[in-house]
Amino acid sequence: LSAFPAGVEGIVQAYSACLPHIRFYGPTNFSPIVNHVARFAAQATQQEAAAQYFILLIITDGVISDMDETRQAVVQASKLPMSIIIVGVGNADF
């Protein structure tokens, strides 16, 4: 991740770099990635100076398969310095 600049420009560059390597498949489980990023955010709170904020952007073409687990992960993450943005693309019922 350090190969990309900070900010929105870095997000766009990282997305563009990953796009050719993406393979779509299911089920669509969000809780593992929410928990993974939450661990980074939790570690950041242990630092003396709160200098990091995490934004998890999930772009999905499917309905969430693990809704209960995802809901629980989001509630737990709500106490941390992070935001979660989920964008649905395609014809699925989001």
PDB file of C-alpha atoms in Angstrom:
ATOM      1  CA  LEU A   1       0.000   0.000   0.000  1.00  0.00           C
ATOM      2  CA  SER A   2       2.895   2.386   0.574  1.00  0.00           C
ATOM      3  CA  ALA A   3       3.485   2.457  -3.211  1.00  0.00           C
ATOM      4  CA  PHE A   4       0.433   4.685  -3.630  1.00  0.00           C
ATOM      5  CA  PRO A   5       0.134   8.321  -2.569  1.00  0.00           C
ATOM      6  CA  ALA A   6      -2.124   9.265   0.316  1.00  0.00           C
ATOM      7  CA  GLY A   7      -5.634  10.567  -0.170  1.00  0.00           C
ATOM      8  CA  VAL A   8      -8.205  10.112  -2.883  1.00  0.00           C
ATOM      9  CA  GLU A   9      -5.547   9.975  -5.597  1.00  0.00           C
ATOM     10  CA  GLY A  10      -3.981   6.968  -3.869  1.00  0.00           C
ATOM     11  CA  ILE A  11      -7.358   5.234  -3.588  1.00  0.00           C
ATOM     12  CA  VAL A  12      -8.008   5.705  -7.300  1.00  0.00           C
ATOM     13  CA  GLN A  13      -4.530   4.442  -8.204  1.00  0.00           C
ATOM     14  CA  ALA A  14      -4.840   1.386  -5.940  1.00  0.00           C
ATOM     15  CA  TYR A  15      -8.291   0.588  -7.387  1.00  0.00           C
ATOM     16  CA  SER A  16      -6.985   0.936 -10.959  1.00  0.00           C
ATOM     17  CA  ALA A  17      -4.014  -1.312 -10.191  1.00  0.00           C
ATOM     18  CA  CYS A  18      -6.208  -4.035  -8.644  1.00  0.00           C
ATOM     19  CA  LEU A  19      -9.054  -3.988 -11.180  1.00  0.00           C
ATOM     20  CA  PRO A  20      -7.372  -6.205 -13.826  1.00  0.00           C
ATOM     21  CA  HIS A  21      -6.722  -8.892 -11.192  1.00  0.00           C
ATOM     22  CA  ILE A  22     -10.240  -9.136  -9.736  1.00  0.00           C
ATOM     23  CA  ARG A  23     -12.247 -12.339 -10.132  1.00  0.00           C
ATOM     24  CA  PHE A  24     -15.874 -12.304  -9.074  1.00  0.00           C
ATOM     25  CA  TYR A  25     -17.158 -15.197  -7.002  1.00  0.00           C
ATOM     26  CA  GLY A  26     -19.353 -15.865  -3.990  1.00  0.00           C
ATOM     27  CA  PRO A  27     -20.367 -16.039  -1.301  1.00  0.00           C
ATOM     28  CA  THR A  28     -20.007 -12.361  -0.466  1.00  0.00           C
ATOM     29  CA  ASN A  29     -18.721 -12.304   3.125  1.00  0.00           C
ATOM     30  CA  PHE A  30     -17.856  -8.850   4.439  1.00  0.00           C
ATOM     31  CA  SER A  31     -17.179  -9.605   8.109  1.00  0.00           C
ATOM     32  CA  PRO A  32     -13.638 -10.992   7.538  1.00  0.00           C
ATOM     33  CA  ILE A  33     -12.412  -7.811   5.812  1.00  0.00           C
ATOM     34  CA  VAL A  34     -14.210  -5.518   8.278  1.00  0.00           C
ATOM     35  CA  ASN A  35     -12.578  -7.384  11.178  1.00  0.00           C
ATOM     36  CA  HIS A  36      -9.192  -7.322   9.431  1.00  0.00           C
ATOM     37  CA  VAL A  37      -9.193  -3.533   8.966  1.00  0.00           C
ATOM     38  CA  ALA A  38     -10.624  -3.087  12.477  1.00  0.00           C
ATOM     39  CA  ARG A  39      -7.541  -4.837  13.880  1.00  0.00           C
ATOM     40  CA  PHE A  40      -5.327  -2.225  12.199  1.00  0.00           C
ATOM     41  CA  ALA A  41      -7.509   0.577  13.567  1.00  0.00           C
ATOM     42  CA  ALA A  42      -7.419  -0.962  17.050  1.00  0.00           C
ATOM     43  CA  GLN A  43      -3.622  -1.109  16.921  1.00  0.00           C
ATOM     44  CA  ALA A  44      -3.538   2.559  15.911  1.00  0.00           C
ATOM     45  CA  THR A  45      -5.453   3.483  19.078  1.00  0.00           C
ATOM     46  CA  GLN A  46      -2.611   2.011  21.145  1.00  0.00           C
ATOM     47  CA  GLN A  47      -0.203   4.665  19.854  1.00  0.00           C
ATOM     48  CA  GLU A  48       0.466   7.785  21.938  1.00  0.00           C
ATOM     49  CA  ALA A  49      -0.649  10.130  19.162  1.00  0.00           C
ATOM     50  CA  ALA A  50      -3.821   9.258  17.296  1.00  0.00           C
ATOM     51  CA  ALA A  51      -2.435   9.989  13.852  1.00  0.00           C
ATOM     52  CA  GLN A  52      -4.135   7.326  11.712  1.00  0.00           C
ATOM     53  CA  TYR A  53      -7.671   6.994  10.400  1.00  0.00           C
ATOM     54  CA  PHE A  54      -8.762   4.067   8.226  1.00  0.00           C
ATOM     55  CA  ILE A  55     -11.330   4.047   5.433  1.00  0.00           C
ATOM     56  CA  LEU A  56     -12.533   0.670   4.170  1.00  0.00           C
ATOM     57  CA  LEU A  57     -14.097   0.949   0.724  1.00  0.00           C
ATOM     58  CA  ILE A  58     -15.885  -2.209  -0.407  1.00  0.00           C
ATOM     59  CA  ILE A  59     -17.127  -2.335  -3.983  1.00  0.00           C
ATOM     60  CA  THR A  60     -19.362  -5.349  -4.443  1.00  0.00           C
ATOM     61  CA  ASP A  61     -21.529  -6.940  -7.084  1.00  0.00           C
ATOM     62  CA  GLY A  62     -23.340  -9.248  -4.675  1.00  0.00           C
ATOM     63  CA  VAL A  63     -25.649  -9.236  -1.704  1.00  0.00           C
ATOM     64  CA  ILE A  64     -23.929  -9.713   1.676  1.00  0.00           C
ATOM     65  CA  SER A  65     -23.960 -13.433   2.544  1.00  0.00           C
ATOM     66  CA  ASP A  66     -22.940 -13.044   6.199  1.00  0.00           C
ATOM     67  CA  MET A  67     -25.236 -10.171   7.189  1.00  0.00           C
ATOM     68  CA  ASP A  68     -25.435 -11.012  10.921  1.00  0.00           C
ATOM     69  CA  GLU A  69     -21.672 -11.369  11.261  1.00  0.00           C
ATOM     70  CA  THR A  70     -21.094  -8.220   9.193  1.00  0.00           C
ATOM     71  CA  ARG A  71     -23.552  -6.244  11.311  1.00  0.00           C
ATOM     72  CA  GLN A  72     -21.730  -7.369  14.477  1.00  0.00           C
ATOM     73  CA  ALA A  73     -18.319  -6.501  12.949  1.00  0.00           C
ATOM     74  CA  VAL A  74     -19.537  -3.019  11.960  1.00  0.00           C
ATOM     75  CA  VAL A  75     -20.921  -2.371  15.440  1.00  0.00           C
ATOM     76  CA  GLN A  76     -17.595  -3.382  17.000  1.00  0.00           C
ATOM     77  CA  ALA A  77     -15.666  -1.248  14.485  1.00  0.00           C
ATOM     78  CA  SER A  78     -17.831   1.786  15.233  1.00  0.00           C
ATOM     79  CA  LYS A  79     -15.693   2.459  18.318  1.00  0.00           C
ATOM     80  CA  LEU A  80     -12.514   2.675  16.231  1.00  0.00           C
ATOM     81  CA  PRO A  81     -10.943   5.380  14.053  1.00  0.00           C
ATOM     82  CA  MET A  82     -12.366   4.007  10.817  1.00  0.00           C
ATOM     83  CA  SER A  83     -15.167   4.429   8.321  1.00  0.00           C
ATOM     84  CA  ILE A  84     -16.749   1.751   6.160  1.00  0.00           C
ATOM     85  CA  ILE A  85     -18.177   2.578   2.739  1.00  0.00           C
ATOM     86  CA  ILE A  86     -19.984  -0.147   0.798  1.00  0.00           C
ATOM     87  CA  VAL A  87     -20.852   0.491  -2.852  1.00  0.00           C
ATOM     88  CA  GLY A  88     -23.036  -1.947  -4.741  1.00  0.00           C
ATOM     89  CA  VAL A  89     -22.610  -2.225  -8.498  1.00  0.00           C
ATOM     90  CA  GLY A  90     -24.699  -4.252 -10.918  1.00  0.00           C
ATOM     91  CA  ASN A  91     -28.223  -5.611 -10.736  1.00  0.00           C
ATOM     92  CA  ALA A  92     -28.177  -7.342  -7.319  1.00  0.00           C
ATOM     93  CA  ASP A  93     -30.713  -6.334  -4.661  1.00  0.00           C
ATOM     94  CA  PHE A  94     -28.544  -4.216  -2.382  1.00  0.00           C
TER      95      PHE A  94
END
